[in-house]
mmCIF file of C-alpha atoms in Angstrom:
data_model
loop_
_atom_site.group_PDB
_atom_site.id
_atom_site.type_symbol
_atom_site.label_atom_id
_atom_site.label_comp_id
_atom_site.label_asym_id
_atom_site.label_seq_id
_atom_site.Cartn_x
_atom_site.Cartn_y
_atom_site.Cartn_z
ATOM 1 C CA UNK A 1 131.041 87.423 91.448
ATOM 2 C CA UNK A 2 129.725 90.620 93.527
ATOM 3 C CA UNK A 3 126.624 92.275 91.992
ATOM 4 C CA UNK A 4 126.264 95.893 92.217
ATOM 5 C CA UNK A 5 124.480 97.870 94.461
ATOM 6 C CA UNK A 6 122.243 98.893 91.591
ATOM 7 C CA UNK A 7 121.407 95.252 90.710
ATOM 8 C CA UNK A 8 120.862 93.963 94.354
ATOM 9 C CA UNK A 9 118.324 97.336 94.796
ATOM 10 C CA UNK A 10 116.782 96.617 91.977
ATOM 11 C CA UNK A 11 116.548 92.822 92.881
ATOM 12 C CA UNK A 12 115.042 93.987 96.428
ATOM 13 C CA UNK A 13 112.620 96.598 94.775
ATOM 14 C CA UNK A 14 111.173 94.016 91.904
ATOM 15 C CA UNK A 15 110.483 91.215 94.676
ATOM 16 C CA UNK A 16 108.576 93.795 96.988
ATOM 17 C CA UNK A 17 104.474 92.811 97.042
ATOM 18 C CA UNK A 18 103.693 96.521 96.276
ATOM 19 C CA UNK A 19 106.062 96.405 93.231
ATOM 20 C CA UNK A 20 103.099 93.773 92.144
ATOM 21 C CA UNK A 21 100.594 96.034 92.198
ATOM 22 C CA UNK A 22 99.464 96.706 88.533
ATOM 23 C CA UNK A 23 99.399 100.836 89.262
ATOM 24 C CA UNK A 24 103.007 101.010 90.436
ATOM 25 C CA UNK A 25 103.822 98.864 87.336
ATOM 26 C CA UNK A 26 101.961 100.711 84.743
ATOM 27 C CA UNK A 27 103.510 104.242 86.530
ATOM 28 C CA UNK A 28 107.023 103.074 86.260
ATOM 29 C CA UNK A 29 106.442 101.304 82.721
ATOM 30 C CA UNK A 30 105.090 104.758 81.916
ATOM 31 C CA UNK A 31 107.669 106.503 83.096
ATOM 32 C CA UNK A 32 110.550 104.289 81.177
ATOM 33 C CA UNK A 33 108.847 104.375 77.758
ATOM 34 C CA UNK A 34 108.707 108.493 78.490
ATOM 35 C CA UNK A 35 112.453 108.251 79.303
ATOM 36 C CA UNK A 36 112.850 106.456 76.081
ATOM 37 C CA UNK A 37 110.406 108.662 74.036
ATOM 38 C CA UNK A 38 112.339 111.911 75.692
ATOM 39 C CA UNK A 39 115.640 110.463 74.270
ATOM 40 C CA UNK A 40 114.163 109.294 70.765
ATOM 41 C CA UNK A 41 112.723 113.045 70.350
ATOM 42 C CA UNK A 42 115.615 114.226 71.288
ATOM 43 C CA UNK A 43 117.893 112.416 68.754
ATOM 44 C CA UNK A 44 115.089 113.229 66.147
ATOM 45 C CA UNK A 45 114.696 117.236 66.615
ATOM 46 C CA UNK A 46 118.149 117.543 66.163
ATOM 47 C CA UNK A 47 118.293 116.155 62.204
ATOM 48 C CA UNK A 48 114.952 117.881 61.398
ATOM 49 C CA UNK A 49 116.017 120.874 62.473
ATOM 50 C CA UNK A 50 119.420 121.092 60.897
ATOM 51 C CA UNK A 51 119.944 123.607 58.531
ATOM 52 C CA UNK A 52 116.716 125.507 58.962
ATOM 53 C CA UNK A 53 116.567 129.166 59.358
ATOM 54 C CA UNK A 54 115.916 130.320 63.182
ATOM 55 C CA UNK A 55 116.753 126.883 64.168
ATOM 56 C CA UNK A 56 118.139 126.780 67.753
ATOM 57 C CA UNK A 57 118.152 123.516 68.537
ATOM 58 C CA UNK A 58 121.634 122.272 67.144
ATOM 59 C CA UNK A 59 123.360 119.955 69.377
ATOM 60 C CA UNK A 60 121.854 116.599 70.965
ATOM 61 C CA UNK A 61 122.367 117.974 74.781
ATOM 62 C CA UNK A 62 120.039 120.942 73.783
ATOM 63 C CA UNK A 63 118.230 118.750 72.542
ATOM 64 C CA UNK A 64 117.768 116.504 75.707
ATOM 65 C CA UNK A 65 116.946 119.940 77.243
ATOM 66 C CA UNK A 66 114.604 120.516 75.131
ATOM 67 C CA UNK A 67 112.751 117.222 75.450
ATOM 68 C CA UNK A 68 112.519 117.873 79.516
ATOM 69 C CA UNK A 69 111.477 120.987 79.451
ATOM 70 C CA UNK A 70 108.684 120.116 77.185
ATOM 71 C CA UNK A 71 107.401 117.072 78.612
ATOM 72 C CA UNK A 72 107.780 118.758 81.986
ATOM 73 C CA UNK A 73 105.809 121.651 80.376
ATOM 74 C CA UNK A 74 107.913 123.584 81.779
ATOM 75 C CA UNK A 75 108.627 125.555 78.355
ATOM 76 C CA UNK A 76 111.057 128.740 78.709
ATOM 77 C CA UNK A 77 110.493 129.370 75.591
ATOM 78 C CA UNK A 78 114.989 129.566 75.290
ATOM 79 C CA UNK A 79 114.837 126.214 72.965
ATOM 80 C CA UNK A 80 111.761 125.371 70.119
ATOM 81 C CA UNK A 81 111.320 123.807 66.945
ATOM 82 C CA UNK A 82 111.132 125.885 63.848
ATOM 83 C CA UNK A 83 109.776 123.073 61.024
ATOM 84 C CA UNK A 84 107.423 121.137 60.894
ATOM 85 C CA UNK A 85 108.539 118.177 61.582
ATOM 86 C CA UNK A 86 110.682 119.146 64.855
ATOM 87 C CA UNK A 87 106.779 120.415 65.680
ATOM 88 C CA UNK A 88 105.451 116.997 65.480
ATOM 89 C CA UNK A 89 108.270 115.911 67.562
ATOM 90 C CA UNK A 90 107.210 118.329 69.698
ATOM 91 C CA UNK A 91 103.957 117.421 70.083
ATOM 92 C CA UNK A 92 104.789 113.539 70.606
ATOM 93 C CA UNK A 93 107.357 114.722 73.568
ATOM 94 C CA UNK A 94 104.623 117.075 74.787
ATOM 95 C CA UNK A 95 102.035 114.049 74.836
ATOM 96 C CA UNK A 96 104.297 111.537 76.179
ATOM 97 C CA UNK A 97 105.063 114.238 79.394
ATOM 98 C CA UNK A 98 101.836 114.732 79.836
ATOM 99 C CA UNK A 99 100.717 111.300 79.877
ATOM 100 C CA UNK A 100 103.029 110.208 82.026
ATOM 101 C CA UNK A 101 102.959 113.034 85.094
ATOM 102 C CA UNK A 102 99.206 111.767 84.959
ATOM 103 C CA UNK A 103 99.799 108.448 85.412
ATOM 104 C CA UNK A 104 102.241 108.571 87.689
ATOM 105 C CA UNK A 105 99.396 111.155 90.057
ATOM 106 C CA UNK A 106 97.021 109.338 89.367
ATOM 107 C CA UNK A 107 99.049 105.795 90.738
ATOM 108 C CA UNK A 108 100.572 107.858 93.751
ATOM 109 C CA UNK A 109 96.644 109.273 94.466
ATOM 110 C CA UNK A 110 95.374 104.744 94.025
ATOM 111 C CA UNK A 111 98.598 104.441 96.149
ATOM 112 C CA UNK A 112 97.044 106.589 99.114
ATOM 113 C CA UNK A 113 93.621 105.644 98.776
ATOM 114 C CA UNK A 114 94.878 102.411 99.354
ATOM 115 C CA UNK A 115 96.727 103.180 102.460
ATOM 116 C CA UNK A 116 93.274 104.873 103.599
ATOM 117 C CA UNK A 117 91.350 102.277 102.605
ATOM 118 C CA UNK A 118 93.306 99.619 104.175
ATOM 119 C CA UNK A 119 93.563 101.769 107.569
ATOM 120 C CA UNK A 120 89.873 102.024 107.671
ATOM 121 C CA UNK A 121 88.763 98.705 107.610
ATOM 122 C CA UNK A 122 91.413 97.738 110.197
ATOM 123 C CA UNK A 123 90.000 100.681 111.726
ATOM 124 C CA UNK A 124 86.508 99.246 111.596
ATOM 125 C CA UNK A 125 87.586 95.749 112.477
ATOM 126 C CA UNK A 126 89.007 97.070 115.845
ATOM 127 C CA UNK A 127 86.062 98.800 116.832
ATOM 128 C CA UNK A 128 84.099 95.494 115.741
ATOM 129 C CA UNK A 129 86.167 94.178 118.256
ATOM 130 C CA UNK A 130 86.350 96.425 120.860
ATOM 131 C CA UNK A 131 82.563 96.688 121.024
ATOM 132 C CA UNK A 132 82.095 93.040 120.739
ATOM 133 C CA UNK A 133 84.248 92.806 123.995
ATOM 134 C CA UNK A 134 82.731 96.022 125.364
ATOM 135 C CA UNK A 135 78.648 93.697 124.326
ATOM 136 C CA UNK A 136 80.426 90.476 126.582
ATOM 137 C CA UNK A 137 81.980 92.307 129.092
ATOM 138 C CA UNK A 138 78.181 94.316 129.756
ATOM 139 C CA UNK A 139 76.266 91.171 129.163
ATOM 140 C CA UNK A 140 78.355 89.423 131.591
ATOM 141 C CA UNK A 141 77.884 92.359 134.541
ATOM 142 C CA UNK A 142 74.184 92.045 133.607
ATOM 143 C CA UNK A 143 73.859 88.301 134.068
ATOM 144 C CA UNK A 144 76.097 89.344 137.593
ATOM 145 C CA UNK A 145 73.622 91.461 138.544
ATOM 146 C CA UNK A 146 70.505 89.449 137.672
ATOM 147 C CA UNK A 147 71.931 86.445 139.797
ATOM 148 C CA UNK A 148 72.280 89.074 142.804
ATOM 149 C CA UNK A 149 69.253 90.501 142.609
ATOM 150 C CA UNK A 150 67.537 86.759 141.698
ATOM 151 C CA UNK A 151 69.478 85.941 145.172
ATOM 152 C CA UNK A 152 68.419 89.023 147.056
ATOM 153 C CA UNK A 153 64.906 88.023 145.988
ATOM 154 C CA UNK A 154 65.529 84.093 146.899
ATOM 155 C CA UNK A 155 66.452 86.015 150.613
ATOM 156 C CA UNK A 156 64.037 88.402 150.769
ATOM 157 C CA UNK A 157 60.990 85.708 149.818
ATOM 158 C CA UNK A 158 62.630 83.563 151.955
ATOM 159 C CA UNK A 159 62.766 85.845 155.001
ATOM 160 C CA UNK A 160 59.162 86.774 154.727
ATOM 161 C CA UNK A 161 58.107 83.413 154.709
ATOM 162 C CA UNK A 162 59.270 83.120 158.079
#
């Protein structure tokens, strides 16, 4: 049986070592369980404001407009609840949108300190290294030219003992 592309990228993304990381996790998690509150609302607004005078808000895909451009807080003011309840719908939408574009900075903003963090200590372990090699390769011309000169003094005491 032949899995779809959706399943094997899925597969591929899930088994990744950064998808382990618990800030890509809790940013995607976050992210779904908007999705899901975005829907919910949406289904919700719809029966509370049925019926109500000024109501504009009449058909689920509204609706789902609705729901983005609030949690996106975005707002054009062309789609809004009139009751109170579709208000406290609103304000769960709003809450859930604004939670999530936070988490989701804030895990893209871990993501790159990361990156920087990880690039400066191999940063620092290569200079480590290069001045470790740069300490040998100096203490090894010294103890070359302390031999010479230990040899041109071996000659030079020599020659005046003559």
């Amino acid at each position: 049986m032949q899995q779809s592309f959706f399943v094997l990228f899925l597969g591929r993304l899930l088994g990744k070592k950064w998808w382990r990381t618990f800030h890509v996790r809790a940013a995607l998690g976050m992210s779904l369980a908007t999705a899901l509150v975005l829907l919910a609302g949406s289904a919700l607004v719809v029966p509370a404001e049925h019926g109500a005078p000024g109501a504009n808000i009449t058909s689920y895909p509204k609706a789902v407009w609705w729901s983005i451009e609030t949690a996106t807080t975005v707002g054009y003011g062309d789609l809004y609840p009139v009751t109170a309840w579709g208000r406290v719908i609103a304000s769960v939408v709003m809450l859930a949108g604004i939670t999530t574009f936070g988490m989701v900075t804030a895990a893209i903003a871990t993501w790159f300190v990361g990156k920087a963090q990880q690039d400066a200590h191999r940063l620092g372990t290569e200079v480590r290294r290069y001045t470790h090699e740069g300490e040998e390769a100096l203490d090894t011309e010294l103890r070359a030219l302390h031999a010479r000169f230990d040899h041109m003094e071996r000659l030079l005491t020599n020659h005046g003992d003559r």
